[in-house]
Each structure stands twice: as structure tokens, then as C-alpha cells.
């Protein structure tokens, strides 16, 4: 089995899906701040004690309203220290691998109903997240001030994620399988660009080179089994651009989630919003826009809109494994429910990592799960007894990815550790 077919990226909301903060947001207004009509910046002095005895930023830098979170190894941040970030990153990698493996397993019984599984998760997660949000509100963890945060930001997140789903499905229908994960790696490049434009972040040369190596490593690892069939050279230029636009939409959504945490800390006088505020309202608006796009999305999957209710009924019967003529749904509902449970855990873990560090850190962390997932899926598994051999290209790609992560996380020199506004 080609390696490129082992790893099908989940079509469910994630937040990948899914890094280390190198700088604070600029104090000058950006177009996004102006568009969202943010309040005047409050002076929230969140000093961050460094693990090596130094300090993050000058005294004047700590006195400004920007919320700084360092993710350089060994640094302590305003929200979490390096050890906490490392633990959160490790948990995210584990959940990411389990999430991707279980997605592949869930498609064994649901192979004829992947569109149902995607939509069931999109709308089901809204109920789950808001239920958890209600419990945390009653427990006093979520405050009324958090609930009163402007909803325009969450609406924008939901719109971008829905557009990412729609454009991704449209281009995936026209692209050969091996090219899809390769083009999707533009996600990290978009994140770097958008974090500079939206958050005013600055990156060191080693961080930029590290991200490029990570991207190259994933492309080598994923494309190592793409030996047959058409590839990008034989395609119209339009559809690869649409796939990269899909990655741009999702990257923008992840950066705005990070922006919500930074801006929320200013509005809440230093306390960052609860992750379930972002998860719940973001998922709610995404479900709304996906619902509006259902006729378009179903047609992309070859399901006429008039036949969609019957398709969803059959999908629900297969998901629950009830009714007649369901011999192809062996493994349901256990495998789909396990996948959805792990997908929720991964989404929560990844968003928590965004809150503790940055969106780029979360993406780099999730990217590490790609070669690990391919390795796991190459082994004989229940419901997937056929294994596959890993090529030399995969090994080189995985090594390149790890090298990129190490390069990104090189410690700052003493001259770089003092941030000046």
C-alpha cells in the first residue's frame, strides 16, 4: 500500500490540526485590530521569570499592554513555563497520532459514509463544547466577562474554517491523492506569514529555516509512496492554488485564535480566555457556515442535495450499526466513537498549546505526528491487517522534519533574549 494513501488528513474540524512564540505583538494597531474595533490597550504588566535567572524583556517592555509568552526552550512565560509547554506539546503529539490512526480505523466501517462522519462531528462537537462550557461556567472557571468577549472574532474563525473545508473538498475532488498532503504543507508557511502580518511577530533566521525543513521533511515522508498516477506537473494550475488557499484559510483561523487569547488578556486585565470560549463559539459559527454550504459540499461529494436526507439516514444507521443490510459497517459504533473522542481531546490539547505558546508552535508539534502516524499505520492493525514497507525517502523525510524542529528551537543568544519595543 502506498504510504501516501496511509495518511488521509481528517476532514473534520481541527485545529490541526495542528508553536513556539518568539516575540510579542506590536503595539501599533494592525488592520485586524482596527477591523475588530478593539478597546484601548490596558497596561497589563505580566512579568515572565526566566528559568535561567534572566528576564523576558526590559522593564519598559514588561510594562506595556502586550501579553508576552515565550516559547524558547528554558524560558518561562506569562502563562506557562517551558516545562509546561513541553508537557502540553508532548500530549498534543500523542493525541495527534491517536487521532489520525483512529480516523483511518473509523473509515473502515464508515468507508461509504465519510461525509456523514464529517458533518456529524462538525455539529456534534458544538453540543459537546457548549456542554463543557456550561459546566465550567457553573463551576466559576468561565466568567461572565469571558462570555461577553466580542463575537465578531469567533464568527471570523468559523467562516475561515468553513471556507477551508469547502475549498479543500473542492480541490481534493480534482487532485490526485499524493499531491493533497504535499500541497497542505503550505499551511505552516501561511502561518508564518499571517502571524507577522496580524500579530506583528518577528522570527529569527533559524526559526524560518527550521519551518522550511519541517515542511520539506513532511513532503518527503508523505510523498515517498507516490510512485504512480498523475502528479502536479500534469494538472491544471487552478486546483493546486485552491488547495493552498484552503490551507491559508485554516492557517488564518489558527492565527486569529491566538489573537483572541492575546486580545482577551488585555480585555480581561491579564487573564486569558478559557479555551472552551474559543472552542465553543468558534465551532458554533463554523457549524452555521457549514450548514449554509451543505448543498455545495454535498454536490462535491457526488451526493445530490435532494438525496442528502436519505444519505444521512443510511449513514446514521451505519454509524450506530443498527438496521438491515449493514454487513459493511463492522466495527461501528465503537471505532467512530473512539475517533470522535480522541479528535475532541486532540482539538482541546492543540488549542491549549496555542494558548500557552503560539499557533506556529502547535502546528509544528502536530506536524511531528505525521511521520509517527505513517509508521504506526505501516504496521498490521486490527481492521487494517495489511502493513506496508517504509521507503528510504520516508526515513530521510522524518529525519529532516526532526532536524527542522531542533533548528527552530535553538536557544536564543544572550543578545536576543532582551526584547525592545
Coordinates of C-alpha atoms in Angstrom, one line a residue:
X1 CA 0.0 0.0 0.0
X2 CA 1.5 3.4 -0.9
X3 CA 2.5 5.5 2.1
X4 CA 0.7 8.5 0.6
X5 CA -2.6 6.6 1.0
X6 CA -2.0 5.6 4.6
X7 CA -2.4 9.2 5.8
X8 CA -5.6 10.8 4.8
X9 CA -5.9 14.1 6.6
X10 CA -9.2 14.3 8.6
X11 CA -11.9 16.3 7.0
X12 CA -13.2 17.2 10.5
X13 CA -12.5 20.5 12.2
X14 CA -9.3 20.6 14.0
X15 CA -7.2 22.7 14.6
X16 CA -4.6 21.0 13.2
X17 CA -4.9 20.1 13.1
X18 CA -2.1 21.3 14.4
X19 CA 4.3 26.6 18.0
X20 CA 6.9 28.5 19.9
X21 CA 6.4 32.2 20.5
X22 CA 9.4 34.3 19.6
X23 CA 8.1 37.8 20.2
X24 CA 5.2 39.9 21.4
X25 CA 2.6 41.6 19.4
X26 CA 3.4 45.0 18.1
X27 CA 1.9 47.9 20.0
X28 CA 0.9 49.7 16.8
X29 CA -2.6 48.8 15.5
X30 CA -2.8 46.3 12.8
X31 CA -5.6 46.1 10.2
X32 CA -7.1 43.2 12.1
X33 CA -7.3 45.2 15.3
X34 CA -8.8 48.1 13.5
X35 CA -11.4 45.9 11.8
X36 CA -12.4 44.2 15.0
X37 CA -12.7 47.5 16.9
X38 CA -10.5 46.5 19.8
X39 CA -10.6 48.6 23.0
X40 CA -7.7 50.8 24.1
X41 CA -4.8 48.7 25.3
X42 CA -4.6 48.4 29.0
X43 CA -1.2 48.2 30.7
X44 CA -1.1 44.6 31.8
X45 CA 2.4 44.0 33.3
X46 CA 2.9 40.3 33.1
X47 CA 6.5 39.8 34.0
X48 CA 7.9 36.4 33.0
X49 CA 10.6 34.9 35.1
X50 CA 13.1 33.0 33.1
X51 CA 14.3 29.6 34.2
X52 CA 17.9 30.6 33.8
X53 CA 17.6 33.6 36.1
X54 CA 17.2 36.2 33.3
X55 CA 14.1 38.2 32.4
X56 CA 12.0 38.3 29.4
X57 CA 12.2 41.8 28.0
X58 CA 13.2 45.1 29.6
X59 CA 11.3 46.8 32.4
X60 CA 9.6 49.1 30.0
X61 CA 8.7 46.2 27.7
X62 CA 7.0 44.4 30.6
X63 CA 5.0 47.5 31.5
X64 CA 3.3 47.7 28.1
X65 CA -0.1 46.1 27.4
X66 CA 1.2 43.3 25.2
X67 CA 0.9 39.9 26.7
X68 CA 4.2 38.1 26.1
X69 CA 4.6 34.3 26.1
X70 CA 8.0 32.9 25.5
X71 CA 8.3 29.5 24.0
X72 CA 12.1 29.4 23.6
X73 CA 13.3 26.3 25.5
X74 CA 14.1 27.2 29.0
X75 CA 12.0 30.3 29.1
X76 CA 9.2 30.9 31.4
X77 CA 6.1 32.7 30.0
X78 CA 3.4 34.8 31.4
X79 CA 1.0 31.8 31.0
X80 CA 3.2 28.8 31.3
X81 CA 6.9 27.9 31.7
X82 CA 9.0 25.9 29.3
X83 CA 8.3 22.7 31.2
X84 CA 4.6 23.2 31.0
X85 CA 4.8 23.9 27.2
X86 CA 6.9 20.8 26.7
X87 CA 4.4 18.7 28.5
X88 CA 1.5 20.2 26.6
X89 CA 3.4 19.6 23.3
X90 CA 4.1 16.0 24.2
X91 CA 0.4 15.4 25.0
X92 CA -0.6 17.1 21.7
X93 CA 1.7 14.8 19.7
X94 CA 0.3 11.7 21.4
X95 CA -3.3 12.8 20.8
X96 CA -2.5 13.8 17.2
X97 CA -1.1 10.3 16.4
X98 CA -4.0 8.6 18.0
X99 CA -6.4 10.9 16.3
X100 CA -5.1 10.2 12.8
X101 CA -4.8 6.5 13.4
X102 CA -8.3 6.2 14.7
X103 CA -9.6 8.3 11.8
X104 CA -8.2 5.7 9.4
X105 CA -9.8 2.9 11.5
X106 CA -13.1 4.8 11.8
X107 CA -13.3 4.9 8.0
X108 CA -13.3 1.1 7.9
X109 CA -17.0 0.8 8.9
X110 CA -17.8 4.3 7.6
X111 CA -16.0 4.0 4.2
X112 CA -19.2 4.6 2.3
X113 CA -20.2 7.5 4.6
X114 CA -17.2 9.7 5.2
X115 CA -19.3 12.8 4.5
X116 CA -21.8 11.8 7.2
X117 CA -19.0 11.3 9.7
X118 CA -17.5 14.7 9.0
X119 CA -20.9 16.5 9.3
X120 CA -21.9 14.5 12.4
X121 CA -18.6 15.6 14.1
X122 CA -19.0 19.2 13.0
X123 CA -22.4 19.6 14.5
X124 CA -21.9 17.1 17.4
X125 CA -18.8 18.9 18.7
X126 CA -20.9 22.1 19.1
X127 CA -23.1 20.3 21.6
X128 CA -20.1 18.8 23.4
X129 CA -18.1 22.0 23.6
X130 CA -21.1 24.1 24.8
X131 CA -22.0 21.5 27.4
X132 CA -18.4 21.6 28.8
X133 CA -18.5 25.4 28.7
X134 CA -21.8 25.5 30.7
X135 CA -20.3 23.2 33.3
X136 CA -17.2 25.3 33.6
X137 CA -19.3 28.5 33.8
X138 CA -21.3 27.0 36.7
X139 CA -18.1 26.0 38.4
X140 CA -16.8 29.6 38.2
X141 CA -13.9 28.8 35.8
X142 CA -15.5 30.7 33.0
X143 CA -16.6 34.2 33.9
X144 CA -19.3 36.5 32.5
X145 CA -16.6 38.8 31.3
X146 CA -15.2 35.9 29.1
X147 CA -18.7 35.2 27.7
X148 CA -19.0 38.9 26.9
X149 CA -16.0 38.9 24.6
X150 CA -16.8 40.3 21.1
X151 CA -18.3 37.6 18.9
X152 CA -17.1 39.0 15.6
X153 CA -13.7 37.3 16.2
X154 CA -15.4 33.9 16.6
X155 CA -17.6 34.5 13.6
X156 CA -14.5 35.2 11.5
X157 CA -12.8 32.0 12.8
X158 CA -15.9 29.9 11.9
X159 CA -16.1 31.5 8.5
X160 CA -12.5 30.9 7.7
X161 CA -12.7 27.2 8.9
X162 CA -15.8 26.6 6.8
X163 CA -14.2 28.2 3.8
X164 CA -11.2 26.0 4.4
X165 CA -13.4 22.9 4.4
X166 CA -15.2 23.9 1.3
X167 CA -12.2 24.8 -0.8
X168 CA -10.3 21.8 0.5
X169 CA -13.1 19.4 -0.5
X170 CA -13.5 21.1 -3.9
X171 CA -9.8 20.9 -4.8
X172 CA -9.4 17.4 -3.3
X173 CA -12.0 16.1 -5.7
X174 CA -9.9 17.3 -8.6
X175 CA -6.3 16.4 -7.4
X176 CA -4.5 13.1 -7.2
X177 CA -4.2 11.7 -3.7
X178 CA -0.4 12.0 -3.3
X179 CA -0.5 15.7 -4.1
X180 CA -3.0 16.7 -1.4
X181 CA -0.8 16.2 1.7
X182 CA 2.1 17.8 -0.1
X183 CA 0.1 21.0 -1.0
X184 CA -1.4 21.0 2.5
X185 CA 2.1 21.7 3.9
X186 CA 1.7 25.3 2.7
X187 CA -0.3 25.7 6.0
X188 CA 2.8 26.3 8.0
X189 CA 4.2 28.8 5.5
X190 CA 0.9 30.7 5.7
X191 CA 1.0 30.7 9.5
X192 CA 4.4 32.3 9.5
X193 CA 3.3 35.0 7.0
X194 CA 0.0 35.7 8.8
X195 CA 1.5 35.8 12.3
X196 CA 3.8 38.5 11.0
X197 CA 1.0 40.5 9.4
X198 CA -1.7 40.0 12.1
X199 CA 0.3 39.6 15.3
X200 CA 3.4 41.6 14.3
X201 CA 5.6 38.7 15.3
X202 CA 9.2 38.5 14.3
X203 CA 11.1 35.3 13.6
X204 CA 14.8 34.6 13.8
X205 CA 16.6 33.1 10.8
X206 CA 16.9 29.6 12.5
X207 CA 13.2 29.6 13.1
X208 CA 12.3 30.3 9.5
X209 CA 14.8 27.7 8.2
X210 CA 13.5 25.2 10.8
X211 CA 10.0 25.7 9.5
X212 CA 11.1 25.2 5.9
X213 CA 12.9 22.0 6.9
X214 CA 9.8 20.7 8.7
X215 CA 7.7 21.4 5.6
X216 CA 10.3 19.7 3.3
X217 CA 10.5 16.7 5.7
X218 CA 6.7 16.2 5.7
X219 CA 6.6 16.4 1.9
X220 CA 9.4 13.8 1.6
X221 CA 7.8 11.5 4.2
X222 CA 4.2 11.7 2.8
X223 CA 5.1 11.7 -0.9
X224 CA 7.6 8.8 -0.5
X225 CA 5.0 6.3 -1.7
X226 CA 3.7 8.4 -4.6
X227 CA 5.2 6.4 -7.4
X228 CA 2.3 6.1 -9.7
X229 CA -0.6 8.1 -11.1
X230 CA -0.6 11.8 -12.2
X231 CA 1.1 14.4 -10.1
X232 CA 1.2 18.2 -10.1
X233 CA 3.0 18.5 -13.4
X234 CA 0.1 17.0 -15.2
X235 CA -2.6 19.2 -13.5
X236 CA -4.2 22.4 -14.3
X237 CA -2.6 25.2 -12.1
X238 CA -6.0 26.2 -10.7
X239 CA -6.7 23.3 -8.4
X240 CA -3.4 23.3 -6.6
X241 CA -3.9 27.0 -5.9
X242 CA -7.3 26.3 -4.5
X243 CA -5.8 23.6 -2.2
X244 CA -3.2 26.1 -1.0
X245 CA -5.9 28.7 -0.5
X246 CA -7.7 26.1 1.7
X247 CA -4.6 25.8 3.8
X248 CA -4.4 29.7 4.0
X249 CA -8.0 29.9 5.3
X250 CA -7.2 27.3 8.1
X251 CA -3.9 29.0 8.9
X252 CA -5.7 32.3 9.3
X253 CA -8.2 30.8 11.6
X254 CA -5.5 29.4 13.8
X255 CA -3.7 32.7 14.0
X256 CA -6.9 34.6 14.9
X257 CA -7.5 32.0 17.7
X258 CA -4.1 33.0 19.1
X259 CA -5.1 36.7 18.6
X260 CA -8.2 36.1 20.6
X261 CA -6.2 34.9 23.6
X262 CA -3.8 37.8 23.4
X263 CA -6.6 40.4 22.9
X264 CA -8.7 38.7 25.6
X265 CA -6.0 39.0 28.1
X266 CA -6.0 42.8 27.6
X267 CA -9.8 42.9 27.9
X268 CA -9.8 40.7 31.0
X269 CA -6.9 42.5 32.7
X270 CA -4.3 39.8 32.3
X271 CA -6.4 36.7 32.4
X272 CA -6.6 34.8 29.2
X273 CA -10.0 33.5 28.0
X274 CA -10.9 29.9 28.7
X275 CA -10.1 27.6 25.8
X276 CA -13.7 26.4 25.7
X277 CA -14.8 30.0 25.0
X278 CA -12.8 29.8 21.8
X279 CA -13.7 26.2 21.0
X280 CA -17.4 26.6 21.6
X281 CA -18.1 29.8 19.8
X282 CA -15.6 29.1 17.0
X283 CA -17.2 25.7 16.4
X284 CA -20.7 27.1 16.6
X285 CA -20.1 29.6 13.9
X286 CA -18.2 27.0 11.8
X287 CA -21.3 24.7 12.0
X288 CA -23.5 27.6 11.0
X289 CA -21.5 28.4 7.9
X290 CA -21.0 24.7 7.0
X291 CA -24.8 24.3 7.3
X292 CA -25.3 27.1 4.8
X293 CA -22.7 25.5 2.5
X294 CA -24.3 22.0 2.7
X295 CA -25.8 22.0 -0.8
X296 CA -22.4 22.9 -2.3
X297 CA -20.4 20.5 -0.1
X298 CA -22.7 17.5 -0.7
X299 CA -22.5 18.1 -4.5
X300 CA -18.7 18.0 -4.3
X301 CA -19.0 14.5 -2.7
X302 CA -21.3 13.4 -5.5
X303 CA -24.4 13.5 -3.4
X304 CA -27.3 15.4 -4.9
X305 CA -28.9 17.7 -2.3
X306 CA -32.3 16.1 -2.8
X307 CA -30.7 12.8 -1.9
X308 CA -28.9 14.1 1.1
X309 CA -31.5 13.2 3.8
X310 CA -31.6 9.6 2.6
X311 CA -27.8 9.5 2.6
X312 CA -27.7 10.9 6.2
X313 CA -30.2 8.3 7.3
X314 CA -28.2 5.5 5.9
X315 CA -25.0 7.0 7.4
X316 CA -26.6 7.2 10.8
X317 CA -27.7 3.6 10.6
X318 CA -24.2 2.5 9.7
X319 CA -22.7 4.7 12.5
X320 CA -25.0 3.1 15.0
X321 CA -24.7 -0.3 13.3
X322 CA -28.5 -0.9 13.5
X323 CA -30.9 -1.9 10.8
X324 CA -30.7 -4.4 8.0
X325 CA -28.0 -4.9 5.3
X326 CA -25.1 -3.4 7.3
X327 CA -22.5 -6.1 6.7
X328 CA -20.0 -3.4 5.7
X329 CA -20.3 -1.5 8.9
X330 CA -18.4 -4.0 11.1
X331 CA -16.6 -2.0 13.8
X332 CA -19.3 0.6 14.3
X333 CA -20.2 2.4 16.5
X334 CA -17.0 1.7 18.6
X335 CA -14.4 2.9 16.1
X336 CA -16.2 6.1 15.0
X337 CA -16.9 7.0 18.7
X338 CA -13.3 6.3 19.6
X339 CA -12.2 8.5 16.8
X340 CA -14.5 11.4 17.7
X341 CA -13.5 11.2 21.4
X342 CA -9.8 11.4 20.5
X343 CA -10.5 14.1 18.0
X344 CA -12.1 16.2 20.7
X345 CA -9.2 15.5 23.0
X346 CA -6.7 16.5 20.3
X347 CA -8.6 19.7 19.5
X348 CA -8.6 20.7 23.1
X349 CA -5.0 19.8 23.6
X350 CA -3.9 21.7 20.5
X351 CA -5.9 24.8 21.4
X352 CA -4.5 24.7 24.9
X353 CA -1.0 24.6 23.4
X354 CA -1.9 27.7 21.3
X355 CA -3.0 29.4 24.5
X356 CA 0.2 28.5 26.3
X357 CA 2.6 29.2 23.4
X358 CA 1.6 30.1 19.8
X359 CA -0.3 28.8 16.8
X360 CA 3.0 28.1 15.0
X361 CA 4.2 26.0 17.9
X362 CA 1.0 24.0 17.9
X363 CA 1.3 23.3 14.1
X364 CA 5.0 22.3 14.4
X365 CA 4.0 20.0 17.2
X366 CA 1.2 18.4 15.3
X367 CA 3.4 18.1 12.2
X368 CA 5.7 15.8 14.2
X369 CA 2.8 13.4 14.4
X370 CA 2.8 12.9 10.6
X371 CA 5.8 10.5 10.3
X372 CA 4.8 8.8 13.6
X373 CA 1.3 8.2 12.2
X374 CA 2.7 6.8 8.9
X375 CA 4.9 4.5 10.9
X376 CA 2.0 3.2 13.1
X377 CA -0.2 2.8 10.0
X378 CA 2.5 0.8 8.3
X379 CA 2.1 -1.9 11.0
X380 CA -0.6 -4.6 10.9
X381 CA -3.5 -3.2 13.0
X382 CA -7.0 -4.5 13.9
X383 CA -9.3 -3.9 10.9
X384 CA -6.2 -2.9 8.9
X385 CA -4.2 -6.2 8.8
X386 CA -2.1 -5.3 5.7
X387 CA 1.1 -3.5 6.5
X388 CA 3.5 -1.7 4.2
X389 CA 7.2 -1.2 3.9
X390 CA 8.7 2.3 4.6
X391 CA 10.9 3.6 2.0
X392 CA 14.3 5.3 2.3
X393 CA 12.6 8.6 1.3
X394 CA 10.3 8.3 4.3
X395 CA 13.3 7.9 6.7
X396 CA 15.0 10.9 5.2
X397 CA 11.9 12.9 5.4
X398 CA 11.3 12.1 9.0
X399 CA 14.9 12.9 9.9
X400 CA 14.6 16.2 8.0
X401 CA 11.5 17.1 10.0
X402 CA 13.1 16.4 13.3
X403 CA 16.1 18.4 12.3
X404 CA 13.8 21.3 11.4
X405 CA 12.2 21.1 14.8
X406 CA 15.6 21.2 16.6
X407 CA 16.7 24.1 14.4
X408 CA 13.5 26.1 15.2
X409 CA 14.1 25.5 19.0
X410 CA 17.7 26.6 19.1
X411 CA 18.2 28.7 22.3
X412 CA 18.5 32.4 21.8
X413 CA 21.8 34.1 22.2
X414 CA 22.1 36.5 25.2
X415 CA 21.7 39.5 22.9
X416 CA 18.4 38.2 21.6
X417 CA 16.9 37.4 24.9
X418 CA 16.2 41.1 25.7
X419 CA 13.2 42.3 23.7
X420 CA 13.0 46.0 23.0
X421 CA 9.9 47.8 21.8

